[in-house]
Short mmCIF file of C-alpha atoms in Angstrom, two decimals:
data_model
loop_
_atom_site.label_atom_id
_atom_site.label_comp_id
_atom_site.label_asym_id
_atom_site.label_seq_id
_atom_site.Cartn_x
_atom_site.Cartn_y
_atom_site.Cartn_z
CA MET A 1 -18.71 18.26 -18.05
CA VAL A 2 -17.83 16.48 -14.84
CA SER A 3 -14.93 18.76 -14.00
CA SER A 4 -17.35 21.36 -12.74
CA LEU A 5 -18.51 18.91 -10.09
CA ARG A 6 -15.15 18.61 -8.43
CA LEU A 7 -15.72 20.46 -5.20
CA PRO A 8 -12.87 22.45 -3.72
CA SER A 9 -13.14 20.65 -0.40
CA LEU A 10 -12.11 17.36 -2.02
CA THR A 11 -8.59 18.65 -2.40
CA SER A 12 -8.40 21.47 0.12
CA LEU A 13 -9.03 19.09 2.99
CA PHE A 14 -5.87 17.21 2.07
CA SER A 15 -3.57 19.77 0.53
CA SER A 16 -2.50 22.08 3.34
CA PRO A 17 1.27 21.69 3.81
CA SER A 18 0.98 21.58 7.58
CA ILE A 19 -0.80 18.23 7.42
CA LEU A 20 1.52 16.28 5.20
CA ARG A 21 3.33 14.44 7.95
CA PRO A 22 1.06 12.71 10.43
CA PRO A 23 2.51 9.57 12.03
CA PRO A 24 3.08 6.81 9.46
CA LEU A 25 0.30 4.22 9.44
CA LEU A 26 2.34 1.13 9.21
CA CYS A 27 5.21 1.75 11.53
CA ARG A 28 2.65 2.21 14.24
CA PRO A 29 3.21 5.57 15.86
CA HIS A 30 6.08 6.99 17.86
CA HIS A 31 6.35 10.11 19.94
CA HIS A 32 4.56 12.92 18.21
CA HIS A 33 2.46 15.91 19.09
CA HIS A 34 -1.19 15.98 18.24
CA HIS A 35 -3.07 19.21 17.80
CA LYS A 36 -6.80 19.67 17.81
CA LEU A 37 -7.78 20.40 14.24
CA SER A 38 -11.10 21.50 12.83
CA PHE A 39 -12.51 19.78 9.77
CA PRO A 40 -14.84 20.83 7.01
CA PRO A 41 -17.93 18.59 6.99
CA PRO A 42 -17.37 15.35 5.07
CA LEU A 43 -20.50 15.59 2.90
CA PRO A 44 -18.97 17.45 -0.06
CA LEU A 45 -16.30 14.72 -0.34
CA THR A 46 -18.92 12.05 -0.76
CA ALA A 47 -20.87 14.26 -3.13
CA ALA A 48 -17.80 14.84 -5.25
CA PHE A 49 -17.04 11.13 -5.40
CA SER A 50 -20.62 10.16 -6.17
CA SER A 51 -21.22 12.85 -8.75
CA GLN A 52 -18.20 11.69 -10.68
CA THR A 53 -18.96 8.01 -10.49
CA THR A 54 -22.62 8.29 -11.42
CA SER A 55 -22.19 10.84 -14.17
CA ALA A 56 -21.67 8.10 -16.72
CA SER A 57 -25.30 7.09 -16.80
CA THR A 58 -26.89 10.46 -17.60
CA THR A 59 -26.82 10.72 -21.38
CA GLU A 60 -29.91 10.98 -23.53
CA ASN A 61 -29.16 8.29 -26.08
CA PRO A 62 -27.09 5.47 -24.62
CA LYS A 63 -26.76 3.74 -28.01
CA LYS A 64 -25.00 6.72 -29.55
CA GLN A 65 -22.72 7.41 -26.62
CA THR A 66 -20.18 10.15 -27.15
CA ASN A 67 -17.26 10.88 -24.86
CA GLN A 68 -19.12 13.82 -23.32
CA ASP A 69 -19.32 12.11 -19.96
CA GLN A 70 -15.73 10.91 -19.94
CA LYS A 71 -14.35 11.25 -16.44
CA VAL A 72 -11.97 14.11 -15.83
CA ILE A 73 -8.65 13.72 -14.02
CA THR A 74 -6.67 16.64 -12.64
CA PRO A 75 -3.22 16.46 -14.31
CA ARG A 76 -0.67 14.82 -12.02
CA SER A 77 1.86 17.64 -12.46
CA HIS A 78 -0.78 20.27 -11.67
CA ASP A 79 -1.97 18.91 -8.31
CA PHE A 80 -0.73 15.47 -7.27
CA ASN A 81 -3.19 15.12 -4.41
CA ALA A 82 -6.24 16.04 -6.50
CA TRP A 83 -4.97 13.67 -9.22
CA TYR A 84 -4.75 10.84 -6.66
CA LEU A 85 -8.28 11.45 -5.34
CA ASP A 86 -9.69 11.70 -8.88
CA ILE A 87 -8.19 8.34 -9.80
CA ILE A 88 -9.61 6.66 -6.70
CA ALA A 89 -13.07 8.04 -7.54
CA ASN A 90 -13.04 7.53 -11.30
CA ALA A 91 -11.37 4.12 -11.37
CA GLU A 92 -13.93 3.06 -8.75
CA LEU A 93 -11.36 1.94 -6.17
CA ALA A 94 -12.94 3.43 -3.04
CA ASP A 95 -15.45 5.93 -1.72
CA TYR A 96 -15.81 7.78 1.56
CA GLY A 97 -17.74 6.13 4.37
CA PRO A 98 -20.32 8.10 6.39
CA VAL A 99 -17.94 8.41 9.38
CA ARG A 100 -15.22 10.98 8.74
CA GLY A 101 -11.91 9.34 7.91
CA THR A 102 -13.35 5.96 6.93
CA MET A 103 -13.45 4.54 3.43
CA VAL A 104 -15.51 2.00 1.57
CA ILE A 105 -13.22 -0.18 -0.54
CA ARG A 106 -15.05 -0.89 -3.79
CA PRO A 107 -14.76 -4.25 -5.62
CA TYR A 108 -12.01 -3.11 -8.01
CA GLY A 109 -9.91 -1.64 -5.19
CA TYR A 110 -10.50 -4.73 -3.08
CA ALA A 111 -9.42 -6.99 -5.96
CA ILE A 112 -6.01 -5.27 -5.91
CA TRP A 113 -5.82 -5.91 -2.15
CA GLU A 114 -6.73 -9.56 -2.83
CA ALA A 115 -3.80 -9.84 -5.25
CA ILE A 116 -1.54 -8.61 -2.44
CA GLN A 117 -3.13 -11.09 -0.02
CA ASP A 118 -2.85 -14.01 -2.44
CA TYR A 119 0.90 -13.54 -2.82
CA LEU A 120 1.72 -12.87 0.83
CA ASN A 121 -0.52 -15.60 2.21
CA VAL A 122 1.42 -18.25 0.28
CA LYS A 123 4.76 -16.76 1.39
CA PHE A 124 3.73 -16.64 5.05
CA LYS A 125 2.78 -20.32 4.99
CA GLU A 126 5.97 -21.26 3.12
CA THR A 127 7.97 -19.55 5.88
CA GLY A 128 6.20 -21.54 8.61
CA HIS A 129 3.40 -19.22 9.79
CA SER A 130 -0.23 -20.20 10.41
CA ASN A 131 -3.20 -17.87 10.01
CA MET A 132 -5.47 -17.33 13.00
CA TYR A 133 -7.64 -14.60 14.48
CA PHE A 134 -7.50 -12.48 17.65
CA PRO A 135 -10.43 -10.41 19.01
CA GLN A 136 -10.90 -6.81 17.96
CA PHE A 137 -11.65 -5.62 21.51
CA ILE A 138 -8.69 -5.35 23.87
CA PRO A 139 -8.89 -4.50 27.62
CA PHE A 140 -7.49 -1.01 28.18
CA SER A 141 -5.21 -2.34 30.94
CA PHE A 142 -3.34 -4.44 28.30
CA ILE A 143 -2.33 -1.34 26.35
CA GLU A 144 -1.00 0.24 29.55
CA LYS A 145 1.32 -2.65 30.39
CA GLU A 146 4.12 -1.73 27.97
CA ALA A 147 5.12 1.85 28.78
CA SER A 148 6.49 3.07 25.43
CA HIS A 149 3.65 1.28 23.62
CA VAL A 150 0.92 3.16 25.47
CA GLU A 151 2.77 6.45 25.03
CA GLY A 152 3.05 5.84 21.28
CA PHE A 153 -0.56 4.82 20.82
CA SER A 154 -2.74 6.66 23.33
CA PRO A 155 -3.52 9.70 21.09
CA GLU A 156 -4.95 7.39 18.42
CA LEU A 157 -7.05 4.98 20.45
CA ALA A 158 -10.77 4.42 19.94
CA LEU A 159 -12.38 3.34 23.24
CA VAL A 160 -15.61 1.47 23.94
CA THR A 161 -17.14 2.56 27.25
CA ILE A 162 -20.74 1.31 26.95
CA GLY A 163 -21.87 -2.21 26.06
CA GLY A 164 -25.41 -3.57 26.14
CA GLY A 165 -26.65 -0.24 27.46
CA LYS A 166 -24.40 -0.36 30.55
CA GLU A 167 -21.20 1.46 31.44
CA LEU A 168 -18.36 -1.09 31.15
CA GLU A 169 -16.26 -1.84 34.25
CA GLU A 170 -13.14 -1.64 32.11
CA LYS A 171 -12.84 0.39 28.91
CA LEU A 172 -12.11 -1.60 25.76
CA VAL A 173 -9.73 -0.49 23.04
CA VAL A 174 -10.71 -1.15 19.40
CA ARG A 175 -7.62 -2.95 18.06
CA PRO A 176 -4.94 -0.44 16.91
CA THR A 177 -2.45 -3.36 16.63
CA SER A 178 -2.39 -6.67 18.49
CA GLU A 179 0.94 -7.10 20.35
CA THR A 180 -0.77 -6.84 23.76
CA ILE A 181 -3.58 -9.33 23.23
CA VAL A 182 -1.18 -11.67 21.38
CA ASN A 183 1.13 -11.68 24.39
CA HIS A 184 -1.76 -12.34 26.73
CA MET A 185 -2.57 -15.48 24.73
CA PHE A 186 1.06 -16.50 24.11
CA THR A 187 1.54 -16.51 27.90
CA GLN A 188 -1.11 -19.22 28.13
CA TRP A 189 0.15 -21.26 25.19
CA ILE A 190 3.93 -21.19 25.73
CA HIS A 191 5.37 -23.23 28.61
CA SER A 192 8.51 -24.96 27.37
CA TYR A 193 11.18 -24.52 24.68
CA ARG A 194 9.28 -27.29 22.83
CA ASP A 195 6.43 -24.80 22.24
CA LEU A 196 8.78 -22.50 20.30
CA PRO A 197 8.99 -20.97 17.82
CA LEU A 198 5.33 -19.96 17.77
CA MET A 199 4.57 -18.22 14.46
CA VAL A 200 1.14 -16.85 13.57
CA ASN A 201 -0.42 -14.22 11.31
CA GLN A 202 -3.82 -12.60 11.13
CA TRP A 203 -5.62 -10.75 8.34
CA ALA A 204 -7.67 -8.13 10.16
CA ASN A 205 -8.89 -4.56 10.38
CA VAL A 206 -7.36 -2.04 12.77
CA THR A 207 -8.52 1.35 14.01
CA ARG A 208 -6.33 4.43 14.53
CA TRP A 209 -8.08 7.71 15.30
CA GLU A 210 -6.14 9.67 12.68
CA MET A 211 -6.63 13.43 12.52
CA ARG A 212 -5.93 13.78 8.82
CA THR A 213 -6.88 11.08 6.39
CA LYS A 214 -6.25 10.16 2.75
CA PRO A 215 -7.89 7.13 1.11
CA PHE A 216 -5.68 4.00 1.31
CA VAL A 217 -2.71 5.95 2.67
CA ARG A 218 -4.10 6.88 6.08
CA THR A 219 -7.63 6.08 7.21
CA LEU A 220 -9.36 5.71 10.55
CA GLU A 221 -9.85 2.00 9.91
CA PHE A 222 -7.74 -0.02 7.50
CA LEU A 223 -7.07 -3.61 6.55
CA TRP A 224 -3.75 -5.35 7.03
CA GLN A 225 -2.00 -8.54 7.97
CA GLU A 226 -0.02 -8.63 11.19
CA GLY A 227 2.41 -11.44 11.90
CA HIS A 228 3.44 -12.29 15.46
CA THR A 229 6.18 -14.72 16.46
CA ALA A 230 7.85 -15.91 19.67
CA HIS A 231 11.35 -17.44 19.79
CA ALA A 232 13.73 -19.05 22.25
CA ASN A 233 16.63 -16.63 21.63
CA SER A 234 17.42 -13.19 20.24
CA GLU A 235 19.26 -14.51 17.15
CA GLU A 236 16.16 -16.37 15.96
CA ALA A 237 13.95 -13.31 16.48
CA GLU A 238 16.37 -11.11 14.54
CA LYS A 239 16.56 -13.63 11.71
CA GLU A 240 12.74 -13.75 11.56
CA ALA A 241 12.37 -9.94 11.49
CA LEU A 242 14.86 -9.72 8.62
CA GLN A 243 13.29 -12.64 6.76
CA MET A 244 9.88 -10.97 6.76
CA ILE A 245 11.14 -7.59 5.53
CA ASP A 246 12.79 -9.61 2.76
CA VAL A 247 9.42 -11.20 1.85
CA TYR A 248 7.91 -7.69 1.62
CA THR A 249 10.83 -6.43 -0.48
CA LYS A 250 10.46 -9.28 -2.98
CA PHE A 251 6.72 -8.67 -3.22
CA ALA A 252 7.26 -4.95 -3.87
CA TYR A 253 9.82 -5.58 -6.63
CA GLU A 254 8.42 -8.69 -8.28
CA HIS A 255 4.67 -8.09 -8.05
CA ALA A 256 3.93 -4.42 -7.35
CA ALA A 257 6.87 -3.31 -9.56
CA ILE A 258 7.84 -0.84 -6.81
CA PRO A 259 11.61 -0.52 -6.23
CA VAL A 260 11.63 -0.09 -2.45
CA ILE A 261 14.66 0.64 -0.30
CA ALA A 262 14.87 -1.77 2.62
CA GLY A 263 16.64 -0.76 5.80
CA ARG A 264 16.53 -0.09 9.52
CA LYS A 265 14.59 2.76 11.11
CA SER A 266 16.37 5.29 13.33
CA LYS A 267 15.71 5.10 17.06
CA ALA A 268 13.27 8.00 16.88
CA GLU A 269 11.30 6.29 14.10
CA THR A 270 11.25 2.82 15.70
CA PHE A 271 7.88 1.26 16.57
CA ALA A 272 6.72 1.99 20.13
CA GLY A 273 7.77 -1.14 22.04
CA ALA A 274 10.36 -2.54 19.58
CA ASP A 275 14.14 -2.88 19.85
CA ARG A 276 14.56 -2.48 16.09
CA THR A 277 12.21 -1.69 13.20
CA TYR A 278 12.96 -2.63 9.61
CA THR A 279 11.13 -0.93 6.76
CA ILE A 280 10.62 -0.80 3.01
CA GLU A 281 10.47 2.79 1.74
CA ALA A 282 8.96 3.58 -1.67
CA MET A 283 9.25 6.78 -3.70
CA MET A 284 5.88 8.01 -4.94
CA GLY A 285 5.29 9.99 -8.14
CA ASP A 286 5.51 13.27 -6.19
CA ARG A 287 8.86 12.04 -4.74
CA LYS A 288 7.49 11.72 -1.21
CA ALA A 289 8.39 8.56 0.67
CA LEU A 290 5.76 5.96 1.53
CA GLN A 291 6.55 3.49 4.26
CA ALA A 292 5.11 0.40 2.58
CA GLY A 293 5.77 -2.35 5.14
CA THR A 294 7.52 -2.84 8.48
CA SER A 295 9.00 -5.67 10.51
CA HIS A 296 9.84 -5.25 14.19
CA ASN A 297 12.24 -7.09 16.44
CA LEU A 298 10.39 -6.61 19.73
CA GLY A 299 13.15 -8.17 21.82
CA GLN A 300 11.72 -9.08 25.23
CA ASN A 301 9.83 -5.81 25.80
CA PHE A 302 6.34 -7.31 25.56
CA SER A 303 7.23 -10.69 27.05
CA ARG A 304 8.58 -8.95 30.18
CA ALA A 305 5.52 -6.72 30.41
CA PHE A 306 3.18 -9.72 30.10
CA GLY A 307 5.31 -12.39 31.76
CA THR A 308 5.50 -14.52 28.59
CA GLN A 309 8.05 -17.15 29.68
CA PHE A 310 9.24 -20.64 28.80
CA MET A 311 11.36 -23.31 30.46
CA ASP A 312 14.61 -23.68 28.48
CA GLU A 313 16.58 -26.89 27.95
CA ASN A 314 18.45 -26.36 31.23
CA GLY A 315 15.23 -26.01 33.21
CA GLU A 316 15.66 -22.21 33.54
CA ARG A 317 12.73 -19.83 33.02
CA GLN A 318 13.34 -17.31 30.24
CA HIS A 319 11.29 -14.56 28.59
CA VAL A 320 10.56 -15.21 24.92
CA TRP A 321 11.97 -13.05 22.11
CA GLN A 322 9.39 -11.70 19.71
CA THR A 323 8.70 -10.10 16.34
CA SER A 324 5.72 -8.49 14.63
CA TRP A 325 5.39 -7.34 11.01
CA ALA A 326 2.69 -5.80 8.83
CA VAL A 327 1.62 -4.67 5.37
CA SER A 328 -1.66 -2.80 4.93
CA THR A 329 -4.09 -1.49 2.32
CA ARG A 330 -1.82 1.56 2.03
CA PHE A 331 0.14 -0.61 -0.44
CA VAL A 332 -2.78 -0.06 -2.85
CA GLY A 333 -2.16 3.70 -2.51
CA GLY A 334 1.52 3.02 -3.20
CA ILE A 335 0.70 1.22 -6.46
CA ILE A 336 -1.52 4.11 -7.60
CA MET A 337 1.04 6.82 -6.74
CA THR A 338 4.02 4.95 -8.21
CA HIS A 339 2.65 3.99 -11.62
CA GLY A 340 -0.43 6.11 -12.43
CA ASP A 341 -0.45 8.81 -15.11
CA ASP A 342 -2.82 11.49 -16.42
CA SER A 343 -5.04 8.83 -18.03
CA GLY A 344 -5.55 7.04 -14.71
CA LEU A 345 -4.27 3.93 -13.02
CA MET A 346 -1.48 1.84 -14.52
CA LEU A 347 -1.46 -1.58 -12.91
CA PRO A 348 1.43 -4.04 -12.97
CA PRO A 349 0.01 -7.22 -14.59
CA LYS A 350 0.78 -9.32 -11.50
CA VAL A 351 -1.56 -7.29 -9.29
CA ALA A 352 -4.12 -6.29 -11.95
CA PRO A 353 -7.64 -7.67 -11.35
CA ILE A 354 -8.09 -7.64 -15.15
CA GLN A 355 -4.94 -8.19 -17.24
CA VAL A 356 -6.56 -8.03 -20.68
CA VAL A 357 -9.77 -6.30 -21.78
CA ILE A 358 -11.35 -7.18 -25.13
CA VAL A 359 -13.27 -4.41 -26.91
CA PRO A 360 -15.33 -5.60 -29.89
CA ILE A 361 -16.01 -2.95 -32.57
CA TRP A 362 -18.81 -2.99 -35.15
CA LYS A 363 -20.86 -0.38 -37.01
CA LYS A 364 -23.54 -2.36 -38.82
CA GLU A 365 -25.91 -4.82 -37.20
CA ASP A 366 -24.85 -7.61 -39.61
CA GLU A 367 -21.23 -7.31 -38.40
CA LYS A 368 -22.13 -7.70 -34.75
CA THR A 369 -22.51 -11.48 -34.48
CA GLY A 370 -19.24 -12.29 -36.24
CA VAL A 371 -17.28 -9.77 -34.15
CA LEU A 372 -18.81 -10.94 -30.86
CA ASN A 373 -18.20 -14.61 -31.69
CA ALA A 374 -14.55 -13.89 -32.47
CA ALA A 375 -14.20 -11.81 -29.28
CA SER A 376 -15.75 -14.59 -27.25
CA SER A 377 -13.38 -17.22 -28.63
CA VAL A 378 -10.36 -14.95 -27.95
CA LYS A 379 -11.61 -14.57 -24.38
CA ASN A 380 -11.85 -18.36 -23.97
CA ILE A 381 -8.37 -18.91 -25.39
CA LEU A 382 -6.82 -16.44 -22.92
CA GLN A 383 -8.93 -17.53 -19.97
CA SER A 384 -7.93 -21.16 -20.38
CA ALA A 385 -4.29 -19.99 -20.42
CA GLY A 386 -4.82 -18.58 -16.90
CA ILE A 387 -4.95 -14.93 -17.96
CA LYS A 388 -7.45 -12.62 -16.20
CA VAL A 389 -9.56 -11.37 -19.08
CA LYS A 390 -12.72 -9.24 -19.44
CA LEU A 391 -14.89 -8.99 -22.56
CA ASP A 392 -16.63 -5.60 -22.65
CA ASP A 393 -19.52 -6.37 -24.99
CA THR A 394 -21.99 -3.79 -23.70
CA ASP A 395 -23.52 -1.80 -26.55
CA GLN A 396 -24.44 1.28 -24.48
CA ARG A 397 -20.95 2.72 -24.94
CA THR A 398 -18.79 3.72 -27.88
CA PRO A 399 -15.48 1.89 -28.32
CA GLY A 400 -13.69 5.20 -27.61
CA TRP A 401 -15.47 5.53 -24.27
CA LYS A 402 -14.48 1.96 -23.40
CA PHE A 403 -10.83 2.59 -24.35
CA ASN A 404 -10.69 5.55 -21.96
CA PHE A 405 -12.58 3.74 -19.21
CA TRP A 406 -10.30 0.68 -19.16
CA GLU A 407 -7.23 2.90 -19.44
CA MET A 408 -8.51 4.75 -16.37
CA LYS A 409 -8.74 1.40 -14.57
CA GLY A 410 -5.14 0.60 -15.52
CA VAL A 411 -5.77 -2.63 -17.46
CA PRO A 412 -2.33 -3.62 -18.89
CA LEU A 413 -3.46 -4.86 -22.34
CA ARG A 414 -6.40 -4.06 -24.60
CA ILE A 415 -7.46 -6.26 -27.51
CA GLU A 416 -9.57 -4.68 -30.26
CA ILE A 417 -11.55 -6.83 -32.71
CA GLY A 418 -13.47 -5.35 -35.67
CA PRO A 419 -15.02 -6.83 -38.84
CA ARG A 420 -11.70 -6.66 -40.75
CA ASP A 421 -9.90 -8.46 -37.92
CA VAL A 422 -12.52 -11.21 -38.04
CA LEU A 423 -11.82 -11.67 -41.79
CA SER A 424 -8.05 -11.84 -41.27
CA ALA A 425 -8.41 -13.95 -38.07
CA SER A 426 -6.21 -11.48 -36.22
CA VAL A 427 -6.49 -8.85 -33.46
CA VAL A 428 -5.10 -5.43 -32.55
CA ILE A 429 -3.30 -5.22 -29.19
CA SER A 430 -2.56 -2.00 -27.24
CA ARG A 431 -0.29 -1.59 -24.20
CA ARG A 432 -1.43 0.62 -21.34
CA ASP A 433 2.15 1.64 -20.52
CA VAL A 434 2.96 2.84 -24.06
CA PRO A 435 0.31 5.41 -25.04
CA GLY A 436 -0.96 6.06 -28.54
CA LYS A 437 0.19 4.46 -31.78
CA GLN A 438 3.55 3.32 -30.41
CA GLY A 439 1.84 0.93 -28.04
CA LYS A 440 -0.48 -0.53 -30.68
CA VAL A 441 0.30 -3.64 -32.74
CA PHE A 442 -1.89 -4.83 -35.64
CA GLY A 443 -2.38 -8.29 -37.08
CA ILE A 444 -1.65 -10.60 -34.15
CA SER A 445 -2.99 -14.04 -35.13
CA MET A 446 -6.02 -15.46 -33.29
CA GLU A 447 -4.41 -18.91 -33.50
CA PRO A 448 -4.51 -19.99 -29.82
CA SER A 449 -0.83 -20.87 -29.30
CA ILE A 450 0.41 -17.70 -31.07
CA LEU A 451 -2.06 -15.38 -29.31
CA GLU A 452 -1.44 -16.88 -25.87
CA ALA A 453 2.36 -16.68 -26.21
CA TYR A 454 2.18 -13.09 -27.49
CA VAL A 455 -0.11 -11.90 -24.67
CA LYS A 456 1.94 -13.60 -21.93
CA ASP A 457 5.14 -12.15 -23.38
CA LYS A 458 3.65 -8.63 -23.50
CA LEU A 459 2.36 -8.88 -19.90
CA ASP A 460 5.89 -9.83 -18.76
CA GLU A 461 7.32 -6.91 -20.74
CA ILE A 462 4.87 -4.46 -19.12
CA GLN A 463 5.66 -5.82 -15.65
CA SER A 464 9.40 -5.28 -16.09
CA SER A 465 9.03 -1.97 -17.92
CA LEU A 466 7.00 -0.52 -15.02
CA LEU A 467 9.67 -1.63 -12.54
CA GLY A 468 12.42 -0.21 -14.77
CA ARG A 469 10.65 3.11 -15.13
CA ALA A 470 9.99 3.42 -11.39
CA THR A 471 13.60 2.47 -10.61
CA SER A 472 15.13 5.12 -12.87
CA PHE A 473 12.69 7.72 -11.49
CA ARG A 474 13.75 6.80 -7.95
CA ASP A 475 17.48 6.75 -8.70
CA SER A 476 17.41 10.11 -10.49
CA ASN A 477 15.75 11.67 -7.43
CA ILE A 478 18.17 10.49 -4.73
CA VAL A 479 21.02 12.93 -4.08
CA ASP A 480 24.21 11.99 -2.22
CA VAL A 481 25.00 14.73 0.30
CA SER A 482 27.96 15.32 2.59
CA SER A 483 26.86 18.40 4.57
CA TYR A 484 23.73 19.70 6.24
CA ASP A 485 23.51 22.53 3.69
CA GLU A 486 23.52 20.00 0.86
CA LEU A 487 20.85 17.98 2.65
CA LYS A 488 18.64 21.06 3.03
CA ALA A 489 19.11 21.96 -0.64
CA ALA A 490 18.17 18.44 -1.78
CA ILE A 491 15.02 18.37 0.38
CA THR A 492 14.04 21.86 -0.86
CA LEU A 493 14.17 20.47 -4.41
CA GLY A 494 11.81 17.69 -3.33
CA LYS A 495 14.47 14.99 -3.58
CA TRP A 496 15.67 12.27 -1.21
CA ALA A 497 19.00 12.99 0.46
CA ARG A 498 21.43 10.17 1.23
CA GLY A 499 24.39 10.90 3.46
CA PRO A 500 26.59 9.61 6.31
CA TRP A 501 24.94 9.98 9.71
CA SER A 502 26.10 9.38 13.27
CA ALA A 503 24.50 12.44 14.91
CA SER A 504 22.20 12.52 17.95
CA ASP A 505 18.44 12.14 18.25
CA ALA A 506 18.30 15.89 18.90
CA ASP A 507 20.10 16.56 15.59
CA GLU A 508 17.64 14.27 13.83
CA GLN A 509 14.77 16.23 15.39
CA ARG A 510 16.37 19.47 14.20
CA VAL A 511 16.46 18.18 10.62
CA LYS A 512 12.77 17.29 10.89
CA GLU A 513 11.83 20.72 12.29
CA GLU A 514 13.93 22.70 9.81
CA THR A 515 13.32 20.71 6.60
CA GLY A 516 10.21 18.60 7.18
CA ALA A 517 12.23 15.50 6.28
CA THR A 518 12.82 12.46 8.48
CA ILE A 519 15.30 9.62 8.35
CA ARG A 520 13.41 7.06 6.26
CA CYS A 521 15.95 4.35 6.96
CA PHE A 522 19.58 3.28 7.15
CA PRO A 523 19.60 1.14 3.97
CA PHE A 524 20.81 -2.46 4.17
CA GLU A 525 22.91 -1.74 1.09
CA GLN A 526 25.67 0.58 2.27
CA PRO A 527 28.52 2.18 0.31
CA GLN A 528 32.05 1.05 1.17
CA GLY A 529 34.80 3.23 2.62
CA THR A 530 35.22 5.68 5.48
CA LYS A 531 32.43 8.15 6.09
CA THR A 532 32.05 11.47 7.88
CA CYS A 533 28.74 12.47 9.46
CA LEU A 534 27.13 15.23 7.39
CA MET A 535 25.93 17.01 10.54
CA THR A 536 28.79 16.68 13.07
CA GLY A 537 31.88 15.85 11.02
CA SER A 538 32.54 12.83 13.29
CA PRO A 539 33.19 9.39 11.78
CA ALA A 540 29.99 7.63 10.64
CA GLU A 541 29.47 3.93 10.04
CA GLU A 542 26.49 4.21 7.70
CA VAL A 543 24.50 6.46 5.41
CA ALA A 544 20.88 7.38 6.08
CA ILE A 545 18.16 8.42 3.66
CA PHE A 546 16.21 11.59 4.47
CA ALA A 547 12.93 12.48 2.78
CA LYS A 548 9.53 14.03 3.29
CA SER A 549 6.95 11.30 3.69
CA TYR A 550 3.27 10.40 3.77
#
């Protein structure tokens, strides 16, 4: 049994309560205290991953495969963190790299990232941005130019001091984010108002020397896109920052089936070097918040630091107004933690690398050809309809093993074809999101137009049912509070607290110290009517959402 191979260090490294709140990956860090921490050696992690993923090939008689080697997942309700790590290992999404805190993204995990890229890339181009690439190495002096930026980032920087065997004259920073090098180049490219707006994006890797890591959610190196724009006035920059958080929001709802709350970060949670940060906050299955994407109105902070100026229509020199915005591979973690269950991943069809898996079933050798031919023609029908389909025709595994394996990988629909189905020219179709008999329908015709329409219809149903389920889970776990005591009670229950807020930064810090919760955002959607600050009793203009977060 594989369960015996799960080493305690796989979960213990990540489960201590004191480490649940390192600086969020995506918002790029703010002012926080770093402590020196000691780590268990990373080897057992890799061993635990590898032992689970290779266990499948160790049975004596592959033809008569039983479910003995079925992968074991810690129940979600028992230990959410162990459940998450088990899914990443068993669904073959990622593995640990040899350097502590790094991860190897495996093909199936990367395919989910590609689905995110495919959607966003089109949207970025539709909204007027061009892809380009900036170098990974940044002179250390660039980072120092913007005061709050260097203060926010310095604890997490990776520095290169030797190149070609010689000590470098100036240290180089391995890109933690690119505002500084972007400004350096913008200064050379922007001269007149005719050069604006300048709107670019890059798909890149970034490095943050994180003390505590968790695959996809927070790693030493991760993949993301970062957009950077320069504008002639503050209104345009603000409009751009809001437009991009809107693109992220639509992606979360329509593709990832994650009902995020979009809003503005508090001053304390704003990106180091920005005037305003906008965010999308998602509720995970353990009710912790995940910051899933951010968009920053940088004002003129970087353009003043770097002298990025243009000649306006009146011949006056002005500093440009800028934005930057990013979504990273942590979104993959968000998809796992929002939809997964005790059987594994559950992927929304629009981001699933495989939308339909076909499992042929036969007992006798003389049934095999007919079943495989039928399975192959069903595959062709669906493929030509633009559906991502996989035919699992390996005969080393039992059908039961295959059912469990593809459920683990979160494939939305499974088609079963046996000898009787071949005779009746029909198939059996099972939904991943409705377990057991309820999700199984018999006798769906193999006639191409009927089958295609049925499958497309079911994929749409699964997509909206996952969003509906996640939305009611989120809404039932947000509590409206009107006093600090109510806020504390809600956070103690593991819920999100929403309440009027006009208190000071010091009060916000007190909430964080006493409850472990931070202001996730001031939502764009605000309730009407007069409000009274839950902390001070003074009038408040807006409500904030407080929660514990990743």
